[in-house]
Short mmCIF file of C-alpha atoms and ligand atoms in Angstrom, two decimals:
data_model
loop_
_atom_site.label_atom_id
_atom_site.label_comp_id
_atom_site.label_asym_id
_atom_site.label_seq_id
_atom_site.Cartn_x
_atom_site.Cartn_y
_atom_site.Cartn_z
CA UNK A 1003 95.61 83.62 97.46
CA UNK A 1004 93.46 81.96 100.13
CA UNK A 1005 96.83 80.33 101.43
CA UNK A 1006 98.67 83.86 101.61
CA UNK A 1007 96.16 85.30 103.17
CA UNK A 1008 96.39 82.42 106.24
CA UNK A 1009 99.91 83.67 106.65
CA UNK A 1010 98.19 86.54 108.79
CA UNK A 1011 96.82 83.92 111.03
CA UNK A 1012 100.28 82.46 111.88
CA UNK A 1013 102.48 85.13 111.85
CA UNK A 1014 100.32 88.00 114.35
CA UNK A 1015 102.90 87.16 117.13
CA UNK A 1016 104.94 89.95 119.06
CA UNK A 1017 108.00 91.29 117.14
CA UNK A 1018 111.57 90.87 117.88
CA UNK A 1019 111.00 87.41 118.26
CA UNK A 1020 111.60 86.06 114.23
CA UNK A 1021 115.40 84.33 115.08
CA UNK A 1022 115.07 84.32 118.69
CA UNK A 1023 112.43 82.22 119.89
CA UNK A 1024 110.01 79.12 118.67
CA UNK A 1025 109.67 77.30 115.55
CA UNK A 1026 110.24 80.09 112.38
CA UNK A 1027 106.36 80.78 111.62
CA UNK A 1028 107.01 80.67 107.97
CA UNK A 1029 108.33 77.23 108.44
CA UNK A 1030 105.60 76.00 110.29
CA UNK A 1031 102.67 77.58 107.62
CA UNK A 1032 104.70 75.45 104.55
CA UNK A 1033 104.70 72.22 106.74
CA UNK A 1034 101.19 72.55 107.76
CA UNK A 1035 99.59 73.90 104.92
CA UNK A 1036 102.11 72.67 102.29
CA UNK A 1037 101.15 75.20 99.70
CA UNK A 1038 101.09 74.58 95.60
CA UNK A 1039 104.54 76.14 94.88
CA UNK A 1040 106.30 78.53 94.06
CA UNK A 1041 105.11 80.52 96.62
CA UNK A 1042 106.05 83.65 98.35
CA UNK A 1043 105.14 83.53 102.25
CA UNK A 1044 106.02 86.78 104.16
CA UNK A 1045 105.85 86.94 107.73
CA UNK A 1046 104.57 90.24 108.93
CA UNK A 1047 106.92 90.17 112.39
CA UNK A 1048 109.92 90.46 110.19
CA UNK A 1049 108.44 93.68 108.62
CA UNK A 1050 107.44 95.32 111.43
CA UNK A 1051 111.02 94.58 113.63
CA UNK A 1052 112.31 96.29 110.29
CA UNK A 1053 110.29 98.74 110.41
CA UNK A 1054 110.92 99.45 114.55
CA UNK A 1055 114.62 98.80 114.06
CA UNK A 1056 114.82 101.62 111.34
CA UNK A 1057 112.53 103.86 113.44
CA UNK A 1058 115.08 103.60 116.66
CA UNK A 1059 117.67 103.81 114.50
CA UNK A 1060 117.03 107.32 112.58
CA UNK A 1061 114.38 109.04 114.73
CA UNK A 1062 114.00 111.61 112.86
CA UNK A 1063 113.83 110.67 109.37
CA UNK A 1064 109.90 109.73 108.33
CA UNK A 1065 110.05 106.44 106.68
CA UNK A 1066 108.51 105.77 103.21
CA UNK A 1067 108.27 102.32 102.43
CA UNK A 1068 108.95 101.58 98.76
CA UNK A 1069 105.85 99.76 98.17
CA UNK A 1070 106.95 98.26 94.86
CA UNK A 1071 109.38 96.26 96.39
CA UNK A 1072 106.36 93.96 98.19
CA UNK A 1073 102.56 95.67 97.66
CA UNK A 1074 100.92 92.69 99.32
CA UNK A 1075 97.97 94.62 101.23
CA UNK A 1076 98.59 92.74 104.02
CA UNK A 1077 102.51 94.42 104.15
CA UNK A 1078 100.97 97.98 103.23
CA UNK A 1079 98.57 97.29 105.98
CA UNK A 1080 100.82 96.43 109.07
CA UNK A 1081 103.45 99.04 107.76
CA UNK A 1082 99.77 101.70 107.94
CA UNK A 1083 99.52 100.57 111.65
CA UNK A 1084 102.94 101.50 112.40
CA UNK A 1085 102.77 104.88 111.06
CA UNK A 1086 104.91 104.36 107.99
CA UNK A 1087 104.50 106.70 104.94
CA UNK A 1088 105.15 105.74 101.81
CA UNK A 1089 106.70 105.99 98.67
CA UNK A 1090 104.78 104.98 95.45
CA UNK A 1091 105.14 105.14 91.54
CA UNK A 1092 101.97 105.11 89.92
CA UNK A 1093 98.06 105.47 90.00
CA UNK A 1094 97.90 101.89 91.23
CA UNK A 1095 100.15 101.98 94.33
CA UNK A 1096 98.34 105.59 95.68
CA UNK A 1097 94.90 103.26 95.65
CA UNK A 1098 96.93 100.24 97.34
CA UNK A 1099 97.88 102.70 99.96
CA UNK A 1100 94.40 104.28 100.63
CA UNK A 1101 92.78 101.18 100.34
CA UNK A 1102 94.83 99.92 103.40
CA UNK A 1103 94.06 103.07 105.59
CA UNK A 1104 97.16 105.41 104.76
CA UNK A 1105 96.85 109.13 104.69
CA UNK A 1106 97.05 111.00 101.71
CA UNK A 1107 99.32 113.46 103.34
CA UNK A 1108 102.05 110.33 104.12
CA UNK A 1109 102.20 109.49 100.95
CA UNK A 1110 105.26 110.59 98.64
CA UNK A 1111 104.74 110.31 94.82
CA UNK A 1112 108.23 109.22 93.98
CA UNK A 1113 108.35 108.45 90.46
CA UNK A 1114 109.90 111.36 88.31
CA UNK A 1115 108.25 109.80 85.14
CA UNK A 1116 104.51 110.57 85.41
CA UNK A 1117 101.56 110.79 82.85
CA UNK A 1118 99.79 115.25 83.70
CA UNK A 1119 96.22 112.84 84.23
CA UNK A 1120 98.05 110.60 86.99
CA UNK A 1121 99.73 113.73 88.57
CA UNK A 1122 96.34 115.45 88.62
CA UNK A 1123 94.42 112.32 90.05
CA UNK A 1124 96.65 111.88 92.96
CA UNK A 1125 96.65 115.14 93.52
CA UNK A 1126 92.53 115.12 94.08
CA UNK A 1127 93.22 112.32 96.35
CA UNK A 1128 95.07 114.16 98.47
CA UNK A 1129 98.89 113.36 97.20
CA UNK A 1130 101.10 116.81 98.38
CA UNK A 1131 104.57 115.56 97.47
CA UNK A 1132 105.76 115.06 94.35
CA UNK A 1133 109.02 113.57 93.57
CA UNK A 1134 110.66 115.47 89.77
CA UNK A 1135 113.75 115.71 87.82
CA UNK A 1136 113.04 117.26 84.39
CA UNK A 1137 111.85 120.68 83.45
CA UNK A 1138 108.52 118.94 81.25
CA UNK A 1139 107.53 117.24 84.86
CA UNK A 1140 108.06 120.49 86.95
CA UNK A 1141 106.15 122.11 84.70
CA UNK A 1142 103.26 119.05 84.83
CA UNK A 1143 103.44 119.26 88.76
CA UNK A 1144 102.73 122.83 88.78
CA UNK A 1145 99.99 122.41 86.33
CA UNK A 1146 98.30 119.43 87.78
CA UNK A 1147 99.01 119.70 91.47
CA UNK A 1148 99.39 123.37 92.28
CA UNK A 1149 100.92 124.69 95.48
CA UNK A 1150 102.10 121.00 96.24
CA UNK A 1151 105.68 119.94 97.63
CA UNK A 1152 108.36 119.38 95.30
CA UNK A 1153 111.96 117.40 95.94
CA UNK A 1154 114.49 116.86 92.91
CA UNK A 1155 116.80 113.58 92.84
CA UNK A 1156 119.59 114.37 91.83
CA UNK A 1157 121.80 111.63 89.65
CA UNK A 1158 124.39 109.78 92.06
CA UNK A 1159 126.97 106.73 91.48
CA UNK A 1160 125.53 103.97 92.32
CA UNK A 1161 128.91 102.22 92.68
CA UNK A 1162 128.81 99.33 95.33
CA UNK A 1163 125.22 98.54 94.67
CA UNK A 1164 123.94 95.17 93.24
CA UNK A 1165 121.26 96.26 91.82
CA UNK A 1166 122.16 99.85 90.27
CA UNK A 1167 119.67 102.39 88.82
CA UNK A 1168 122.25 103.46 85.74
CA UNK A 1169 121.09 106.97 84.13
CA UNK A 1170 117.17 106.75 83.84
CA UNK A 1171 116.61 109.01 86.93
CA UNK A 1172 118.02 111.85 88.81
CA UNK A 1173 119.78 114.89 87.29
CA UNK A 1174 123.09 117.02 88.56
CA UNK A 1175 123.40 118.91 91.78
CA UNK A 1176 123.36 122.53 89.00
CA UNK A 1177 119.98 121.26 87.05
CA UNK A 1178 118.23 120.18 90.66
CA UNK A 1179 119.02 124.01 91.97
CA UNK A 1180 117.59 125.56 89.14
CA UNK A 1181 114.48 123.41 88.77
CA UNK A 1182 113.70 123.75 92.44
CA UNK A 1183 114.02 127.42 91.85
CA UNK A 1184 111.72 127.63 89.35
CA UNK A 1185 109.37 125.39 91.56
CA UNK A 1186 109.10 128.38 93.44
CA UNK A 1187 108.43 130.35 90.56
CA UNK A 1188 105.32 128.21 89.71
CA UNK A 1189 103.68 128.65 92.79
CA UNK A 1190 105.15 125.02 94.24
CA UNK A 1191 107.13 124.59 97.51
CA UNK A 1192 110.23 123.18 96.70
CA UNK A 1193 110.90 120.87 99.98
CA UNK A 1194 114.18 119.07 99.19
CA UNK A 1195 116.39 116.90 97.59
CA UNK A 1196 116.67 112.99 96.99
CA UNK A 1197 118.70 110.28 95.60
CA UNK A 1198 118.93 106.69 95.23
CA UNK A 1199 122.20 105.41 95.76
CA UNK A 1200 121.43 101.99 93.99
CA UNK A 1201 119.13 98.88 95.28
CA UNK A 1202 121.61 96.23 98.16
CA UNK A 1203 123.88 98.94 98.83
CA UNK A 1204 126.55 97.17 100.45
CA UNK A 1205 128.67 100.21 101.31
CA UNK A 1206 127.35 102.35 104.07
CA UNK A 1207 129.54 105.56 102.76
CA UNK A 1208 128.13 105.62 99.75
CA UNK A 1209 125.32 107.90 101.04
CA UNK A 1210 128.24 110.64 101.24
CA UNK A 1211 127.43 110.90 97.75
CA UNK A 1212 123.96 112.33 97.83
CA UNK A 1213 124.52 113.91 101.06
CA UNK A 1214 127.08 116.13 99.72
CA UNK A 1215 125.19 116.74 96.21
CA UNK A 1216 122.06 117.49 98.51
CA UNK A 1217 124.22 120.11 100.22
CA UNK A 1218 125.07 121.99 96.69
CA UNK A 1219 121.61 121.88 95.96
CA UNK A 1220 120.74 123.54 99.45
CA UNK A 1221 123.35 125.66 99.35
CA UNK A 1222 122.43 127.15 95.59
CA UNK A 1223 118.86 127.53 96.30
CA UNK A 1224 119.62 129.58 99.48
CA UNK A 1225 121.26 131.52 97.51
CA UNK A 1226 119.01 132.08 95.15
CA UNK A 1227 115.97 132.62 97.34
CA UNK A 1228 114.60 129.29 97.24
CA UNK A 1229 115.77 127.29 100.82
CA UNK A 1230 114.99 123.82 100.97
CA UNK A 1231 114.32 121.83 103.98
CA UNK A 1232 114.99 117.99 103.27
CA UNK A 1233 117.14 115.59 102.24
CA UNK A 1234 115.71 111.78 101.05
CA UNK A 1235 118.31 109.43 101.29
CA UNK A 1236 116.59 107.27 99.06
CA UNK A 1237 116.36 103.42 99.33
CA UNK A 1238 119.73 100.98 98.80
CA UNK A 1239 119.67 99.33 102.77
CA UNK A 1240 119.99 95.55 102.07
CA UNK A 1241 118.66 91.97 102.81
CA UNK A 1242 120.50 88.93 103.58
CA UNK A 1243 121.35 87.09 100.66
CA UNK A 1244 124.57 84.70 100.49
CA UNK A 1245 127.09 87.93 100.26
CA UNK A 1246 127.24 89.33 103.70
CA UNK A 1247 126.52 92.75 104.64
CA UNK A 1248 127.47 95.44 106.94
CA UNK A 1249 124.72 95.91 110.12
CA UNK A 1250 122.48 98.74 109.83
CA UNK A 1251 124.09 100.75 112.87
CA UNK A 1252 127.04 101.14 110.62
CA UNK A 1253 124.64 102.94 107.55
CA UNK A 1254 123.39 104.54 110.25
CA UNK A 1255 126.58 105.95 111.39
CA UNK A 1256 127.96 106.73 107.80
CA UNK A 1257 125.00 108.58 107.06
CA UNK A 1258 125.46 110.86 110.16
CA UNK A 1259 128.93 111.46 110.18
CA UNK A 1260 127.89 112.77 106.02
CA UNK A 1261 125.15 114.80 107.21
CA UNK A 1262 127.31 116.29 110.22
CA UNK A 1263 129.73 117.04 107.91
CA UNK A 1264 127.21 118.48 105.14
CA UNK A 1265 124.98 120.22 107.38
CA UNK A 1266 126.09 120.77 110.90
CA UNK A 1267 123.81 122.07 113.17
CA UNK A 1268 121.11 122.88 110.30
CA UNK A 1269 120.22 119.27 110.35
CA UNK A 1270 117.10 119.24 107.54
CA UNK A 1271 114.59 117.18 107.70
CA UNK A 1272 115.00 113.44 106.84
CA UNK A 1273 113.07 110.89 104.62
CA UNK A 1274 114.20 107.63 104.06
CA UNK A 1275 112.81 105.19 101.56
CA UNK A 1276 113.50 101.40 102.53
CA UNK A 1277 111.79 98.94 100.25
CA UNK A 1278 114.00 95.63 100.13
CA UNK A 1279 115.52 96.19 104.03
CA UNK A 1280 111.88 96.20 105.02
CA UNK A 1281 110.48 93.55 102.84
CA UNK A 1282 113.54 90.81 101.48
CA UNK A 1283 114.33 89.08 104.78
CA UNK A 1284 110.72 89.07 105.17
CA UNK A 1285 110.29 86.45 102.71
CA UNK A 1286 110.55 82.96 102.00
CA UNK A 1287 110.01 81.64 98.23
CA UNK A 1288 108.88 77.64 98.46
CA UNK A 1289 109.64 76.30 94.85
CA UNK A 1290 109.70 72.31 93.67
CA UNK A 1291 112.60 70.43 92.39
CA UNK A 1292 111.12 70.11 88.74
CA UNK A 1293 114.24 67.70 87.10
CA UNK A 1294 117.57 67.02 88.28
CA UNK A 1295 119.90 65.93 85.21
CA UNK A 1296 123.65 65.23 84.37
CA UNK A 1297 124.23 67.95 81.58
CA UNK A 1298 124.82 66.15 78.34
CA UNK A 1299 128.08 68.00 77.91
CA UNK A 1300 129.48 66.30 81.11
CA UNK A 1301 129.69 69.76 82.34
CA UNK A 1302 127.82 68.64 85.69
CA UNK A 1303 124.38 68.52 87.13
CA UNK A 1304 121.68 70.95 86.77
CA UNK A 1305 118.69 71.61 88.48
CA UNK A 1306 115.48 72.82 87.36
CA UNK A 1307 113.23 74.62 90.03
CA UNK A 1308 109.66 75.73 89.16
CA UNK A 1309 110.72 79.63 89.90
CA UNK A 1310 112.68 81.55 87.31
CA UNK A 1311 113.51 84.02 86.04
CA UNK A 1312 110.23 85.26 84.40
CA UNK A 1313 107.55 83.97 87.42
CA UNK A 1314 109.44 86.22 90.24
CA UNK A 1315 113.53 85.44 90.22
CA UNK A 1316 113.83 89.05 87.61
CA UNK A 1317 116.78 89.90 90.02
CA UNK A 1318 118.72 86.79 89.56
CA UNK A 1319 118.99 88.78 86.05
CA UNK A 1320 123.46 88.46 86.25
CA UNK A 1321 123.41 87.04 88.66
CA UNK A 1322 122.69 90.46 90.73
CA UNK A 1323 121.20 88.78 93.67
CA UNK A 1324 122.39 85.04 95.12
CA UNK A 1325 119.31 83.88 96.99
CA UNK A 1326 120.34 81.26 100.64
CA UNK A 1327 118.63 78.36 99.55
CA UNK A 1328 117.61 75.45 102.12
CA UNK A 1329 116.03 72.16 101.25
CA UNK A 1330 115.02 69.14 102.97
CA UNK A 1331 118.00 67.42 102.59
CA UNK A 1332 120.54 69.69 103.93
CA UNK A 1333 121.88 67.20 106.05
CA UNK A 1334 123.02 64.75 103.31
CA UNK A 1335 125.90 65.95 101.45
CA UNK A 1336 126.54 68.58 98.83
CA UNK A 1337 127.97 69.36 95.02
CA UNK A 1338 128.37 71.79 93.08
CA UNK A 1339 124.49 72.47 90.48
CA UNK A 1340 123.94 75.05 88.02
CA UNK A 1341 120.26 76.04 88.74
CA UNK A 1342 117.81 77.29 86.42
CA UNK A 1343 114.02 77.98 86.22
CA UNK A 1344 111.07 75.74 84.22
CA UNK A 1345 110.41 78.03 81.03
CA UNK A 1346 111.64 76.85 77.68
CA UNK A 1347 113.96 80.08 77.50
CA UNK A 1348 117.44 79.80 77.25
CA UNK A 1349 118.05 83.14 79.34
CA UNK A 1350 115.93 81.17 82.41
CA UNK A 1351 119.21 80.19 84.50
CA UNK A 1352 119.42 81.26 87.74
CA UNK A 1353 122.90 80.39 88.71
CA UNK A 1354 125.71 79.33 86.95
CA UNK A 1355 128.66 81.20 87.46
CA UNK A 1356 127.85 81.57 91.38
CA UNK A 1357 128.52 78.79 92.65
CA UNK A 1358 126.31 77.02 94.31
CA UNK A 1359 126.38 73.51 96.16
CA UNK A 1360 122.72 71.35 96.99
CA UNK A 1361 122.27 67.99 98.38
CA UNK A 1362 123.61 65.30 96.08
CA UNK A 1363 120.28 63.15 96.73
CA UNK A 1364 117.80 66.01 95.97
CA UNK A 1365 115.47 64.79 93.57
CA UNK A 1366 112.47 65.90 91.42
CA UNK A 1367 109.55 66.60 93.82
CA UNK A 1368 111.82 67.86 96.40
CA UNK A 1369 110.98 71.42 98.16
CA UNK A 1370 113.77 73.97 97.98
CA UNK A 1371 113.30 77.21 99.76
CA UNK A 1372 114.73 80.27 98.79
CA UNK A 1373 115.55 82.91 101.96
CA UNK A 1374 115.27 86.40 101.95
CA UNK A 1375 112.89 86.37 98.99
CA UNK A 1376 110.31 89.05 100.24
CA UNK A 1377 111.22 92.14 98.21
CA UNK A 1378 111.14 92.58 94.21
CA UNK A 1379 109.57 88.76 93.67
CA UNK A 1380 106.10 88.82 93.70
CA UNK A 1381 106.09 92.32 92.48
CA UNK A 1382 107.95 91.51 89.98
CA UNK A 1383 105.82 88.09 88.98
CA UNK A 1384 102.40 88.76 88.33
CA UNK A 1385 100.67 91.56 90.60
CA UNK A 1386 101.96 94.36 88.14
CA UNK A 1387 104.74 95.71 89.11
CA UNK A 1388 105.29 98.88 91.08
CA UNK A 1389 101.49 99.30 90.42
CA UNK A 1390 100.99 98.99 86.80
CA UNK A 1391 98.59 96.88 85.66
CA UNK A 1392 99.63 92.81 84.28
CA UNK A 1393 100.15 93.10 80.44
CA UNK A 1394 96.42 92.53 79.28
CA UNK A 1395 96.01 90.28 76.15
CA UNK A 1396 93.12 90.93 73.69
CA UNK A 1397 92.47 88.28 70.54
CA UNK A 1398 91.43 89.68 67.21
CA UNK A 1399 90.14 87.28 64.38
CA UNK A 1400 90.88 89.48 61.08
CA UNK A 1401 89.44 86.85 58.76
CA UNK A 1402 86.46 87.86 57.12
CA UNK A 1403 84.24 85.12 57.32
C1 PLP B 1132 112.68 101.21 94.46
C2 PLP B 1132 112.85 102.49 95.15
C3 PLP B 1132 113.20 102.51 96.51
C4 PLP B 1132 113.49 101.27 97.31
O1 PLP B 1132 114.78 100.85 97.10
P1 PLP B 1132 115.40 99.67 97.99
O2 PLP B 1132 116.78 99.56 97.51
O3 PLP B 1132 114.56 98.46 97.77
O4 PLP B 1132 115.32 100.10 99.40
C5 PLP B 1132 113.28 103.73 97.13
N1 PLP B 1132 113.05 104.89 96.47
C6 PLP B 1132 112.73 104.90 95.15
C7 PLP B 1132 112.47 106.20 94.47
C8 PLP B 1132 112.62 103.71 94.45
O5 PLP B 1132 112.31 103.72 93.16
#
């Protein structure tokens, strides 16, 4: 911790300047302080250009930083001095947030699966917005949290996405209308609509999706008394990984031309919900070279890092996400690995049907660095993730002695 924690040191520079100009700060911390890996080091000029770049880029739209995608206090923190809101899942994340300085009133309670006693806890700490999708939830909001703001996601195809949500949240355009109706009916103010068009979205029109279903759901609850006043477009902007992908002006654009289109002149209000776009480039993972060995089967040469799967790589899960790697030896030439992580599980493979090519003299001991590793890695590893508490362990002896 003490190392992460010097990444502040190095990295309070002016932003804008990550690619541009001097040695890459993250660079420079791993070659002076040559941490025990793996290690995750983020450099907090990356997150706030994100931030900036989203800001110029969408005014208008108040930016809630998914903060499950990297809770390091020192990321909440910066993104707290910039103004950011935030968009959180659980008991855990609201005290991350306040801890770190945000207002109550910025943060959005996002998760549509929620325990009445967590509802009713952020609630006295000052939580107003409430994300829901289910009548039992509504009904819990109201109960726990009365008067606050209410949004419904509404289910939309995540088709193009990497990383896709599949059914667990969000329910049709019809079902949002009528539970945002009844909102009002509790005593609630139903705000809006969201949506989460899927995690490394690498098609800017799929927001059309859940900018049209958003306008149903507007245009039903005008209709039946109930206006609403905002549309979340959810998370799904991307890192850099090896795939390349489209520049944020052009999400940008797609997204207006859908809302022009949707909404015309009654442009509602905007929230936006960027957790990997702010935190993956962010992020460099150090790892070691643990082995490097001919399969047996002649079926080539395999290298063992000491990341995996279950110790912060969860998204290499399919293959879903293809880290950039770089190594020391990236000068010397290349062949084709498989690469897999250090546990004794045979589901602990990183890489083997992407192809991937590494130095042919990297050797056990060797560094290899994986880019664009800031988002859903540490959160994933050990922290608990999106604010749930590690897995505790307790021993029983049932012997009688
Ligand atoms: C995880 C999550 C996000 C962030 O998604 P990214 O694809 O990382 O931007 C946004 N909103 C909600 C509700 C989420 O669960």
């Amino acid at each position: 911790m003490t190392d992460l924690s010097a990444t502040t040191g190095v990295t309070d520079r002016p932003s804008g300047t990550t690619r541009s100009a001097g040695p890459d700060p993250v660079r420079r911390f791993l070659d002076e302080h040559a941490p025990q890996t793996p290690c995750l080091v983020v450099d907090l000029a990356t997150v706030r250009s994100r931030y900036r770049q989203l800001r110029a880029a969408l005014p208008d739209a108040r930016i809630c930083y998914a903060v499950k995608a990297n809770p390091a206090p020192e990321v909440v923190g910066e993104l707290v001095a910039l103004g950011s809101a935030f968009d959180v899942a659980s008991p855990g994340e609201i005290d991350l947030c306040l801890a770190e300085g945000a207002d109550p009133a910025s943060i959005s309670y996002g998760n549509t699966i929620k325990k009445p006693r967590d509802i009713a806890r952020a609630h006295e700490q000052g939580v107003r917005l409430f994300a829901t999708d289910s009548a039992a939830d509504l009904a819990a909001i109201a109960e726990c949290a009365p008067g606050a703001a209410v949004f419904c996601r509404v289910l939309v195809d995540n088709e193009g996405s990497r990383t896709p949500f599949g059914r667990k949240f969000g329910c049709a355009p019809e079902s949002a209308a009528q539970l945002l109706v009844r909102a009002r009916e509790l005593g609630l103010d139903p705000y809006g609509v969201s949506f989460h068009i899927g995690s490394q979205q690498l098609d800017p029109n799929a927001w059309e999706h859940g900018i049209a279903a958003a306008g149903r759901v507007f245009a039903d609850c005008a209709r039946a008394g109930a206006p609403l006043r905002m549309v979340d477009l959810g998370g799904g902007l991307p890192a850099a990984y090896t795939e390349d992908t489209p520049r944020t002006e052009d999400y940008v654009l797609a997204i207006e031309r859908a809302l022009q289109r949707e909404f015309g002149a009654d442009r509602p209000e905007l929230l936006i919900e960027p957790g990997r776009y702010i935190a993956g480039d962010a992020g460099v993972l150090r790892s070691e070279v643990v082995l490097v060995s001919e399969a047996g089967d002649g079926a080539g040469r395999w290298v063992y890092l000491d990341i995996g799967r279950y110790n912060g790589l969860a998204e290499t899960e399919g293959e879903a996400i293809a880290y950039r790697l770089r190594t020391a030896r990236d000068d010397d030439p290349t062949g084709p690995v498989v690469i897999a992580g250090p546990t004794c599980d045979g589901d602990d493979v990183l890489y083997q049907r992407t192809r991937y090519e590494l130095p042919v003299t990297l050797r056990s001991g060797d560094w290899v660095d994986l880019l664009s590793a800031g988002a859903y890695t540490a959160s994933y590893s050990s922290v608990g993730f999106n604010g749930f508490t590690p897995l505790p362990t307790y021993c029983v002896d049932g012997e009688q002695r």
